[in-house]
CSV table of C-alpha atoms in Angstrom, one decimal:
chain,number,residue,atom,x,y,z
Y,102,UNK,CA,401.6,81.5,101.4
Y,103,UNK,CA,398.7,82.7,103.8
Y,104,UNK,CA,396.9,83.0,100.9
Y,105,UNK,CA,397.6,79.9,100.0
Y,106,UNK,CA,397.0,79.1,103.8
Y,107,UNK,CA,393.6,80.3,103.7
Y,108,UNK,CA,392.8,78.7,100.7
Y,109,UNK,CA,393.5,75.0,101.3
Y,110,UNK,CA,391.3,75.8,104.5
Y,111,UNK,CA,387.5,77.1,102.8
Y,112,UNK,CA,388.3,74.1,100.0
Y,113,UNK,CA,388.7,71.6,103.3
Y,114,UNK,CA,385.4,73.2,104.5
Y,115,UNK,CA,383.8,71.5,101.7
Y,116,UNK,CA,383.9,68.4,102.3
Y,117,UNK,CA,382.6,66.8,105.1
Y,118,UNK,CA,381.2,67.0,108.2
Y,119,UNK,CA,381.1,70.8,107.2
Y,120,UNK,CA,379.8,70.3,103.8
Y,121,UNK,CA,380.1,73.8,102.4
Y,122,UNK,CA,380.4,72.4,98.8
Y,123,UNK,CA,380.6,76.3,97.5
Y,124,UNK,CA,383.7,76.6,99.7
Y,125,UNK,CA,385.2,74.5,97.1
Y,126,UNK,CA,384.9,76.9,94.3
Y,127,UNK,CA,385.7,80.6,96.5
Y,128,UNK,CA,389.3,78.5,97.6
Y,129,UNK,CA,390.8,77.1,94.7
Y,130,UNK,CA,389.5,80.3,93.2
Y,131,UNK,CA,391.9,82.2,96.3
Y,132,UNK,CA,394.2,79.4,94.6
Y,133,UNK,CA,394.4,80.3,91.1
Y,134,UNK,CA,394.4,83.7,91.6
Y,135,UNK,CA,397.4,83.3,94.7
Y,136,UNK,CA,399.3,80.5,92.4
Y,137,UNK,CA,399.1,83.5,89.4
Y,138,UNK,CA,400.8,85.8,91.3
Y,139,UNK,CA,403.2,83.8,93.2
Y,140,UNK,CA,407.2,83.7,92.6
Y,141,UNK,CA,407.1,79.5,93.5
Y,142,UNK,CA,404.0,78.4,92.9
Y,143,UNK,CA,406.0,74.7,92.9
Y,144,UNK,CA,405.8,75.1,96.5
Y,145,UNK,CA,402.8,77.1,96.8
Y,146,UNK,CA,401.1,74.0,95.4
Y,147,UNK,CA,402.5,72.0,97.6
Y,148,UNK,CA,401.6,73.8,101.1
Y,149,UNK,CA,397.9,74.1,100.0
Y,150,UNK,CA,398.2,70.5,99.1
Y,151,UNK,CA,399.5,69.5,102.2
Y,152,UNK,CA,396.9,71.9,104.4
Y,153,UNK,CA,393.4,70.7,102.9
Y,154,UNK,CA,394.8,67.1,102.5
Y,155,UNK,CA,395.9,66.9,106.5
Y,156,UNK,CA,392.7,68.6,107.6
Y,157,UNK,CA,390.7,66.7,105.5
Y,158,UNK,CA,392.6,63.0,106.2
Y,159,UNK,CA,393.4,64.0,109.7
Y,160,UNK,CA,390.5,61.2,110.9
Y,161,UNK,CA,393.6,59.1,109.9
Y,162,UNK,CA,395.9,60.4,113.3
Y,163,UNK,CA,393.3,59.3,115.2
Y,164,UNK,CA,394.6,55.9,116.4
Y,165,UNK,CA,397.5,54.9,114.7
Y,166,UNK,CA,398.8,58.4,116.1
Y,167,UNK,CA,400.3,61.8,113.5
Y,168,UNK,CA,403.6,60.3,111.9
Y,169,UNK,CA,401.6,57.2,110.2
Y,170,UNK,CA,398.5,61.0,109.1
Y,171,UNK,CA,401.8,63.3,108.6
Y,172,UNK,CA,403.5,60.6,105.5
Y,173,UNK,CA,399.6,60.1,104.3
Y,174,UNK,CA,399.8,63.8,104.3
Y,175,UNK,CA,403.3,64.3,102.2
Y,176,UNK,CA,402.4,61.9,99.6
Y,177,UNK,CA,398.9,63.0,98.8
Y,178,UNK,CA,400.6,66.5,98.8
Y,179,UNK,CA,403.4,65.8,96.5
Y,180,UNK,CA,400.4,64.9,93.9
Y,181,UNK,CA,400.4,68.8,94.0
Y,182,UNK,CA,403.9,69.4,93.1
Y,183,UNK,CA,403.4,68.9,89.7
Y,184,UNK,CA,400.8,71.3,89.3
Y,185,UNK,CA,402.9,74.2,90.4
Y,186,UNK,CA,405.5,73.4,87.3
Y,187,UNK,CA,403.5,73.5,84.4
Y,188,UNK,CA,402.1,77.1,86.3
Y,189,UNK,CA,405.8,78.5,86.3
Y,190,UNK,CA,406.2,76.7,82.6
Y,191,UNK,CA,402.9,77.8,81.3
Y,192,UNK,CA,402.3,80.1,83.3
Y,193,UNK,CA,398.7,78.7,82.1
Y,194,UNK,CA,395.8,78.3,84.9
Y,195,UNK,CA,393.7,76.3,81.6
Y,196,UNK,CA,397.4,74.0,82.3
Y,197,UNK,CA,397.1,74.3,85.8
Y,198,UNK,CA,392.7,73.0,85.4
Y,199,UNK,CA,394.1,70.1,83.4
Y,200,UNK,CA,397.2,69.0,85.3
Y,201,UNK,CA,394.8,69.2,88.6
Y,202,UNK,CA,392.8,66.5,86.4
Y,203,UNK,CA,395.6,64.2,85.5
Y,204,UNK,CA,397.0,63.9,89.2
Y,205,UNK,CA,394.4,63.8,90.6
Y,206,UNK,CA,393.6,60.6,88.5
Y,207,UNK,CA,397.0,59.3,88.9
Y,208,UNK,CA,396.4,59.5,92.8
Y,209,UNK,CA,393.3,57.4,92.3
Y,210,UNK,CA,395.6,54.6,91.0
Y,211,UNK,CA,398.7,55.5,92.3
Y,212,UNK,CA,400.5,54.2,94.8
Y,213,UNK,CA,399.6,50.2,96.4
Y,214,UNK,CA,396.3,50.8,94.5
Y,215,UNK,CA,395.7,54.3,94.9
Y,216,UNK,CA,393.8,56.6,97.6
Y,217,UNK,CA,391.3,59.2,96.2
Y,218,UNK,CA,389.5,60.1,99.2
Y,219,UNK,CA,390.3,63.6,98.6
Y,220,UNK,CA,388.8,64.3,94.6
Y,221,UNK,CA,387.2,67.2,94.8
Y,222,UNK,CA,384.1,65.7,93.3
Y,223,UNK,CA,384.3,64.5,97.0
Y,224,UNK,CA,383.1,67.6,98.0
Y,225,UNK,CA,380.4,68.1,96.0
Y,226,UNK,CA,377.4,65.8,96.7
Y,227,UNK,CA,374.9,69.2,97.4
Y,228,UNK,CA,376.8,71.3,94.9
Y,229,UNK,CA,374.1,71.6,91.8
Y,230,UNK,CA,376.0,69.9,89.5
Y,231,UNK,CA,376.3,66.8,91.2
Y,232,UNK,CA,374.3,65.1,88.0
Y,233,UNK,CA,377.4,65.6,86.4
Y,234,UNK,CA,378.4,62.7,87.7
Y,235,UNK,CA,375.8,60.2,85.9
Y,236,UNK,CA,377.4,62.0,82.4
Y,237,UNK,CA,381.1,62.1,83.2
Y,238,UNK,CA,381.8,60.7,86.1
Y,239,UNK,CA,384.1,62.0,89.4
Y,240,UNK,CA,386.3,63.1,86.6
Y,241,UNK,CA,383.7,65.4,85.0
Y,242,UNK,CA,382.1,66.8,88.3
Y,243,UNK,CA,385.9,67.7,89.3
Y,244,UNK,CA,386.6,69.9,86.3
Y,245,UNK,CA,383.4,71.4,86.2
Y,246,UNK,CA,384.0,71.9,90.1
Y,247,UNK,CA,387.3,73.8,88.7
Y,248,UNK,CA,386.1,75.4,84.8
Y,249,UNK,CA,384.0,77.4,87.7
Y,250,UNK,CA,387.0,78.2,90.2
Y,251,UNK,CA,388.3,79.2,87.3
Y,252,UNK,CA,385.4,81.7,86.1
Y,253,UNK,CA,385.4,82.8,89.5
Y,254,UNK,CA,389.0,84.1,89.2
Y,255,UNK,CA,388.7,86.3,86.1
Y,256,UNK,CA,385.7,88.7,87.8
Y,257,UNK,CA,383.5,89.7,84.9
Y,258,UNK,CA,380.2,89.2,83.4
Y,259,UNK,CA,380.4,87.0,80.7
Y,260,UNK,CA,382.6,84.4,83.3
Y,261,UNK,CA,380.3,84.6,85.4
Y,262,UNK,CA,376.8,84.6,83.3
Y,263,UNK,CA,378.0,81.2,81.6
Y,264,UNK,CA,379.0,79.7,85.0
Y,265,UNK,CA,375.4,80.5,86.3
Y,266,UNK,CA,373.8,79.2,83.3
Y,267,UNK,CA,375.8,76.0,83.6
Y,268,UNK,CA,374.0,75.8,86.9
Y,269,UNK,CA,370.8,75.8,85.9
Y,270,UNK,CA,371.4,73.9,82.8
Y,271,UNK,CA,372.7,71.4,85.3
Y,272,UNK,CA,369.6,71.4,87.5
Y,273,UNK,CA,367.2,70.9,84.9
Y,274,UNK,CA,368.9,67.3,84.0
Y,275,UNK,CA,366.5,65.4,84.6
Y,276,UNK,CA,367.2,62.8,87.8
Y,277,UNK,CA,367.8,59.5,87.4
Y,278,UNK,CA,364.7,57.5,86.4
Y,279,UNK,CA,363.4,54.4,88.6
Y,280,UNK,CA,361.3,51.5,88.7
Y,281,UNK,CA,358.7,50.0,90.6
Y,282,UNK,CA,360.1,46.5,91.6
Y,283,UNK,CA,361.5,46.9,95.2
Y,284,UNK,CA,363.4,45.1,97.9
Y,285,UNK,CA,363.2,45.6,102.0
Y,286,UNK,CA,365.9,45.4,103.9
Y,287,UNK,CA,367.0,45.7,107.7
Y,288,UNK,CA,370.2,47.1,108.3
Y,289,UNK,CA,371.4,46.2,111.7
Y,290,UNK,CA,374.2,48.5,113.8
Y,291,UNK,CA,375.1,46.9,116.0
Y,292,UNK,CA,377.5,48.9,117.7
Y,293,UNK,CA,381.4,47.2,119.0
Y,294,UNK,CA,382.4,47.7,122.8
Y,295,UNK,CA,385.2,49.8,122.4
Y,296,UNK,CA,386.5,51.4,119.3
Y,297,UNK,CA,390.0,52.2,117.3
Y,298,UNK,CA,391.9,49.7,116.6
Y,299,UNK,CA,391.7,47.3,119.2
Y,300,UNK,CA,386.9,47.3,118.6
Y,301,UNK,CA,387.4,43.9,117.9
Y,302,UNK,CA,390.2,43.0,120.9
Y,303,UNK,CA,387.5,40.1,122.1
Y,304,UNK,CA,387.2,37.4,119.8
Y,305,UNK,CA,382.5,37.3,119.0
Y,306,UNK,CA,382.3,40.3,121.3
Y,307,UNK,CA,380.8,42.5,117.2
Y,308,UNK,CA,379.2,39.2,116.7
Y,309,UNK,CA,377.0,38.8,119.8
Y,310,UNK,CA,376.3,42.6,120.0
Y,311,UNK,CA,374.8,41.9,116.3
Y,312,UNK,CA,373.3,39.0,116.8
Y,313,UNK,CA,370.9,40.1,120.0
Y,314,UNK,CA,370.3,43.5,118.3
Y,315,UNK,CA,368.4,41.4,115.9
Y,316,UNK,CA,366.7,39.6,117.5
Y,317,UNK,CA,365.8,43.3,119.3
Y,318,UNK,CA,364.5,44.6,116.9
Y,319,UNK,CA,363.3,42.2,113.4
Y,320,UNK,CA,359.8,41.8,114.0
Y,321,UNK,CA,358.7,41.8,110.7
Y,322,UNK,CA,358.9,40.6,107.8
Y,323,UNK,CA,362.0,41.4,105.3
Y,324,UNK,CA,363.5,40.2,102.4
Y,325,UNK,CA,367.1,40.2,103.9
Y,326,UNK,CA,368.5,41.5,107.4
Y,327,UNK,CA,372.0,42.9,106.8
Y,328,UNK,CA,374.8,43.5,109.0
Y,329,UNK,CA,378.2,45.3,108.5
Y,330,UNK,CA,381.6,44.6,107.9
Y,331,UNK,CA,383.5,42.6,110.5
Y,332,UNK,CA,380.2,42.2,112.3
Y,333,UNK,CA,380.8,38.3,112.2
Y,334,UNK,CA,384.5,38.9,113.5
Y,335,UNK,CA,385.7,35.3,113.5
Y,336,UNK,CA,385.3,32.7,111.2
Y,337,UNK,CA,381.5,31.2,111.6
Y,338,UNK,CA,383.5,27.5,109.5
Y,339,UNK,CA,385.4,26.9,112.3
Y,340,UNK,CA,383.5,28.2,115.7
Y,341,UNK,CA,380.3,25.9,115.8
Y,342,UNK,CA,378.4,28.0,118.0
Y,343,UNK,CA,378.7,31.0,116.4
Y,344,UNK,CA,377.8,28.6,112.9
Y,345,UNK,CA,374.5,27.6,114.9
Y,346,UNK,CA,373.5,31.1,116.2
Y,347,UNK,CA,373.5,32.2,113.2
Y,348,UNK,CA,371.2,29.4,112.0
Y,349,UNK,CA,369.3,30.0,115.1
Y,350,UNK,CA,368.5,34.0,114.0
Y,351,UNK,CA,368.0,33.2,110.7
Y,352,UNK,CA,365.1,30.3,111.7
Y,353,UNK,CA,364.1,32.6,114.3
Y,354,UNK,CA,363.3,36.3,112.1
Y,355,UNK,CA,362.7,33.5,109.1
Y,356,UNK,CA,365.2,36.2,106.7
Y,357,UNK,CA,368.0,35.4,105.1
Y,358,UNK,CA,370.9,37.6,106.7
Y,359,UNK,CA,374.1,39.3,104.6
Y,360,UNK,CA,376.9,39.4,106.7
Y,361,UNK,CA,380.2,41.0,107.2
Y,362,UNK,CA,382.6,37.9,107.5
Y,363,UNK,CA,386.2,38.3,108.7
Y,364,UNK,CA,387.1,34.2,107.3
Y,365,UNK,CA,389.8,31.9,106.7
Y,366,UNK,CA,391.1,30.9,102.7
Y,367,UNK,CA,394.2,29.2,102.7
Y,368,UNK,CA,396.1,30.5,106.2
Y,369,UNK,CA,395.2,34.2,105.3
Y,370,UNK,CA,392.3,36.5,106.8
Y,371,UNK,CA,389.3,37.4,103.6
Y,372,UNK,CA,387.0,40.4,104.4
Y,373,UNK,CA,384.1,38.4,103.0
Y,374,UNK,CA,380.1,39.3,102.8
Y,375,UNK,CA,378.3,36.2,102.9
Y,376,UNK,CA,374.4,35.7,102.5
Y,377,UNK,CA,373.2,32.7,104.9
Y,378,UNK,CA,369.3,31.8,103.8
Y,379,UNK,CA,366.4,31.0,105.8
Y,380,UNK,CA,367.8,27.8,106.9
Y,381,UNK,CA,371.3,29.2,107.9
Y,382,UNK,CA,373.2,27.3,104.3
Y,383,UNK,CA,375.6,30.3,102.3
Y,384,UNK,CA,374.2,30.9,99.6
Y,385,UNK,CA,376.8,33.3,98.0
Y,386,UNK,CA,379.4,34.4,99.6
Y,387,UNK,CA,381.7,37.7,97.7
Y,388,UNK,CA,385.7,38.5,99.1
Y,389,UNK,CA,387.5,41.7,99.7
Y,390,UNK,CA,389.2,42.5,95.9
Y,391,UNK,CA,390.1,45.9,96.3
Y,392,UNK,CA,392.4,45.7,100.2
Y,393,UNK,CA,392.5,49.3,102.5
Y,394,UNK,CA,397.1,49.5,102.3
Y,395,UNK,CA,398.3,49.8,106.0
Y,396,UNK,CA,395.4,48.5,107.1
Y,397,UNK,CA,394.6,44.9,105.3
Y,398,UNK,CA,397.6,44.3,103.7
Y,399,UNK,CA,400.7,46.4,104.8
Y,400,UNK,CA,403.4,47.3,101.3
Y,401,UNK,CA,407.0,48.1,102.3
Y,402,UNK,CA,406.3,46.5,106.0
Y,403,UNK,CA,409.8,47.2,107.1
Y,404,UNK,CA,409.8,50.3,106.7
Y,405,UNK,CA,406.1,50.2,108.2
Y,406,UNK,CA,406.8,49.2,111.2
Y,407,UNK,CA,408.9,51.2,112.0
Y,408,UNK,CA,407.2,54.0,110.8
Y,409,UNK,CA,404.2,52.7,113.5
Y,410,UNK,CA,404.0,49.6,116.2
Y,411,UNK,CA,400.7,48.9,115.2
Y,412,UNK,CA,402.0,47.7,112.2
Y,413,UNK,CA,403.3,43.8,113.1
Y,414,UNK,CA,399.6,43.6,114.2
Y,415,UNK,CA,398.6,44.1,110.5
Y,416,UNK,CA,397.3,40.2,109.3
Y,417,UNK,CA,398.1,40.6,105.1
Y,418,UNK,CA,394.2,40.2,104.0
Y,419,UNK,CA,393.7,37.6,101.0
Y,420,UNK,CA,391.9,39.6,98.2
Y,421,UNK,CA,389.4,38.1,96.1
Y,422,UNK,CA,389.1,37.1,92.2
Y,423,UNK,CA,386.2,38.5,91.3
Y,424,UNK,CA,382.5,39.4,90.8
Y,425,UNK,CA,379.8,38.3,93.5
Y,426,UNK,CA,375.9,39.1,93.6
Y,427,UNK,CA,373.6,38.3,96.5
Y,428,UNK,CA,369.9,37.3,95.2
Y,429,UNK,CA,367.6,39.2,97.4
Y,430,UNK,CA,364.3,38.8,96.3
Y,431,UNK,CA,364.7,37.6,93.0
Y,432,UNK,CA,367.5,40.5,91.7
Y,433,UNK,CA,370.9,40.6,91.8
Y,434,UNK,CA,372.2,43.2,95.0
Y,435,UNK,CA,376.2,43.8,94.5
Y,436,UNK,CA,377.8,44.0,98.3
Y,437,UNK,CA,380.1,46.4,97.9
Y,438,UNK,CA,383.1,46.7,101.2
Y,439,UNK,CA,384.2,49.6,103.1
Y,440,UNK,CA,386.8,51.0,101.2
Y,441,UNK,CA,385.7,49.6,97.5
Y,442,UNK,CA,383.4,53.0,97.4
Y,443,UNK,CA,386.4,54.9,95.8
Y,444,UNK,CA,387.6,51.8,93.0
Y,445,UNK,CA,386.0,53.8,89.7
Y,446,UNK,CA,386.4,50.5,87.6
Y,447,UNK,CA,384.9,47.9,90.7
Y,448,UNK,CA,381.7,50.8,91.5
Y,449,UNK,CA,380.9,50.5,87.8
Y,450,UNK,CA,381.3,47.3,87.7
Y,451,UNK,CA,379.6,45.7,90.5
Y,452,UNK,CA,376.7,48.6,89.2
Y,453,UNK,CA,376.0,47.3,85.6
Y,454,UNK,CA,375.8,43.6,87.6
Y,455,UNK,CA,372.9,45.0,89.9
Y,456,UNK,CA,370.1,46.8,90.5
Y,457,UNK,CA,371.1,47.7,93.7
Y,458,UNK,CA,374.0,48.0,95.8
Y,459,UNK,CA,375.1,47.2,99.6
Y,460,UNK,CA,377.5,48.7,101.0
Y,461,UNK,CA,379.1,47.1,104.3
Y,462,UNK,CA,381.3,49.3,106.5
Y,463,UNK,CA,383.5,48.9,109.4
Y,464,UNK,CA,383.9,52.6,110.7
Y,465,UNK,CA,384.5,51.5,114.3
Y,466,UNK,CA,388.4,51.5,113.7
Y,467,UNK,CA,387.8,56.2,112.9
Y,468,UNK,CA,385.2,55.9,115.6
Y,469,UNK,CA,384.2,59.5,116.3
Y,470,UNK,CA,385.8,61.3,113.6
Y,471,UNK,CA,385.1,62.6,110.0
Y,472,UNK,CA,386.1,59.4,107.8
Y,473,UNK,CA,382.3,58.0,108.5
Y,474,UNK,CA,380.6,61.2,107.3
Y,475,UNK,CA,383.1,61.2,104.4
Y,476,UNK,CA,382.5,57.8,103.4
Y,477,UNK,CA,378.6,58.7,103.5
Y,478,UNK,CA,379.0,61.1,100.5
Y,479,UNK,CA,381.2,59.3,98.1
Y,480,UNK,CA,378.4,56.7,98.5
Y,481,UNK,CA,375.8,59.4,98.2
Y,482,UNK,CA,377.7,60.0,94.6
Y,483,UNK,CA,378.4,56.4,93.3
Y,484,UNK,CA,374.1,56.3,93.8
Y,485,UNK,CA,374.1,59.6,91.5
Y,486,UNK,CA,376.5,58.1,88.6
Y,487,UNK,CA,375.4,54.6,88.4
Y,488,UNK,CA,371.7,55.3,89.3
Y,489,UNK,CA,371.5,53.0,91.8
Y,490,UNK,CA,370.1,52.5,95.5
Y,491,UNK,CA,372.5,52.0,98.6
Y,492,UNK,CA,372.1,50.8,101.7
Y,493,UNK,CA,374.8,51.8,103.7
Y,494,UNK,CA,375.6,50.1,106.8
Y,495,UNK,CA,377.8,50.6,109.0
Y,496,UNK,CA,379.5,48.6,112.5
Y,497,UNK,CA,379.3,52.6,114.5
Y,498,UNK,CA,377.3,54.3,112.1
Y,499,UNK,CA,376.5,56.0,109.8
Y,500,UNK,CA,374.4,53.4,108.2
Y,501,UNK,CA,371.8,55.0,106.0
Y,502,UNK,CA,369.5,54.7,102.4
Y,503,UNK,CA,370.0,56.2,100.3
Y,504,UNK,CA,368.1,56.7,97.1
Y,505,UNK,CA,369.8,57.1,93.0
Y,506,UNK,CA,369.6,60.8,93.5
Y,507,UNK,CA,371.6,60.8,96.1
Y,508,UNK,CA,369.1,61.5,98.7
Y,509,UNK,CA,369.6,60.1,102.0
Y,510,UNK,CA,366.2,59.0,103.2
Y,511,UNK,CA,367.2,57.5,106.5
Y,512,UNK,CA,370.0,57.2,108.5
Y,513,UNK,CA,371.1,56.3,112.2
Y,514,UNK,CA,373.1,58.2,114.9
Y,515,UNK,CA,376.9,56.9,115.5
Y,516,UNK,CA,378.0,54.7,118.3
Y,517,UNK,CA,374.4,53.2,119.4
Y,518,UNK,CA,373.4,50.1,118.4
Y,519,UNK,CA,370.4,50.0,116.6
Y,520,UNK,CA,368.5,49.5,113.1
Y,521,UNK,CA,367.0,51.5,110.4
Y,522,UNK,CA,364.6,49.8,107.5
Y,523,UNK,CA,364.0,50.5,104.7
Y,524,UNK,CA,363.4,49.6,100.5
Y,525,UNK,CA,365.4,50.0,98.4
Y,526,UNK,CA,364.7,50.3,94.2
Y,527,UNK,CA,365.3,47.7,91.5
Y,528,UNK,CA,367.2,49.5,88.7
Y,529,UNK,CA,369.0,48.0,85.3
Y,530,UNK,CA,369.1,51.3,83.3
Y,531,UNK,CA,373.1,52.4,82.9
Y,532,UNK,CA,373.8,55.9,83.0
Y,533,UNK,CA,375.8,58.0,80.9
Y,534,UNK,CA,378.5,57.5,82.6
Y,535,UNK,CA,378.4,53.8,83.1
Y,536,UNK,CA,378.3,53.1,79.3
Y,537,UNK,CA,380.9,55.1,78.4
Y,538,UNK,CA,383.2,53.4,81.1
Y,539,UNK,CA,386.5,53.7,81.4
Y,540,UNK,CA,386.7,55.8,78.4
Y,541,UNK,CA,384.6,59.0,80.7
Y,542,UNK,CA,387.7,60.6,82.0
Y,543,UNK,CA,389.5,60.0,78.8
Y,544,UNK,CA,386.8,62.4,77.1
Y,545,UNK,CA,386.9,64.6,80.1
Y,546,UNK,CA,390.9,65.1,79.7
Y,547,UNK,CA,390.4,65.3,75.9
Y,548,UNK,CA,387.7,68.1,76.6
Y,549,UNK,CA,390.0,69.8,79.2
Y,550,UNK,CA,393.1,69.6,76.7
Y,551,UNK,CA,390.6,71.6,74.7
Y,552,UNK,CA,390.1,74.5,77.0
Y,553,UNK,CA,393.9,74.0,77.1
Y,554,UNK,CA,395.1,74.9,74.7
Y,555,UNK,CA,392.1,77.6,73.0
Y,556,UNK,CA,391.4,76.3,70.2
Y,557,UNK,CA,388.9,78.3,68.5
Y,558,UNK,CA,387.3,77.7,65.0
Y,559,UNK,CA,388.4,80.1,62.3
Y,560,UNK,CA,385.1,81.3,60.8
Y,561,UNK,CA,385.4,82.6,56.9
Y,562,UNK,CA,383.2,85.0,55.3
C-alpha cells in the first residue's frame, strides 16, 4: 500500500496551494502501475482516494472538527471503489481510465447535488493541456491528464512521443478571442471581524467593514463597485439604517454597487447578489441556486446533528429559481456565488447569457486554509472553458481579476481590508465546449470507451 500512499501524496501536491500540475501525471502513473501489480485492487483504489481527498479537503476540518472531514473523505473515496473493481474484472488499465471518468461525473452530481472539488482537471490550471477545456469541458482535461499518465506507465518511446506531440499541439491552439468592449470594476475585500463559522456573529459588523473600506478606497469613477458574498450580512429591507447607509455610499461614490446580501424570502434566508443603482434603488437580484450541502441547508439533519454540534446552527436557505444577470455599463454580467463555481451546467448557462462573470465568495468560513487558493484555481479553469473574463471577490481573499485564458492579472493578499480594480473585457464568443453543452462529457466518455475496447479499423489490401 506504500505505492498508493506515495501516488496519492504526489497527486495532492498538484492541487493548490502547492500547484505542481505535473505531479498529477506522475502520481496517476504510479497509481496505474501499482494497480496492475496489486492483489487487492479494490482496497488499493479506496486507500488512494481516501488519502488524496483527505489531504486536498483537509481545509474542511479547520472549524467544524475532524469527524465531518473524515466522513466527507470517506464519501469521496467510495467513488474510487469501482476503479479497483473494474481492474479486478478486466485487468485493463484502459477500462480503469474510463471508470475514473464515469465516477468523476457521478461524483459531480451525487449525492446532495454532488461535490466535484477534487476533479482531476482542477489540479491542471497551469498545465499545457488547459486549453482543452474550451473544446470538451472539464472532463476532457481530466481524460487527457489520465491518458498522459497512462502513457508514462509504459515508458515506451512511441507512447511518450505521442504525449509530447499532444502537448505541443495543444500549445499551438489559438488563445480565446477578446473584444474591445470592457467594463471597469473595483472589488472591495473588506475583511471580517473574525474568521471561521463565527465570522458574522455580530450583526452588521461585516457590512460596516465593507462600507468603510469603500469610502476609504473608492476615489474615482468605475462602472460598478463589487462587494463579496455575505458583505451585507442582514436583509437591508428589514434594517432601515443599513439601507440608508447603502444609499449614502452609492451616492457618495456616484457608482452602482453589486453586493452579496443575505435576504429573507418567505421566512427563510436567501444568499443573493443584489445590484443597487446610483440612487440606492435595487436594479437586479440574483439568488443562489446551487446551495452548499451542510452549509446552506442540512441534508439528513437528525444524523448530521449527532455527528457535529454545528449542524443545529445551520438554517436551511431558500434556493433561487432562475438565472438573473446584472447590467453594467450596458452589458450583461453574470453573478456566480461561491460554491456554484463547481457546477458545470450553471456556469455554462451563466457564461452563455453574459459577456463577463463576477464570482462573489465568502472565504472567511475557511480562512487561513487551502480552500481559497483551490477555488481560485477552479475559477481560472472556468474562465478558459467559457472564454469569459472573471472578477472573483472574497471577504478575506483571495480576490482576483482573471482573463479569458486563465491568467491572473492582479490579486490581493489574504486577511486584510483592501481593494482591487481593473477591467473585464466583454465577450459573446462561445467556445466549442459551450456549443456542445451537456453533450461534451458524453462525447469524452464515448472516446474513452473506444479507447478502452481498442477498436482498430481493418485495412484491406
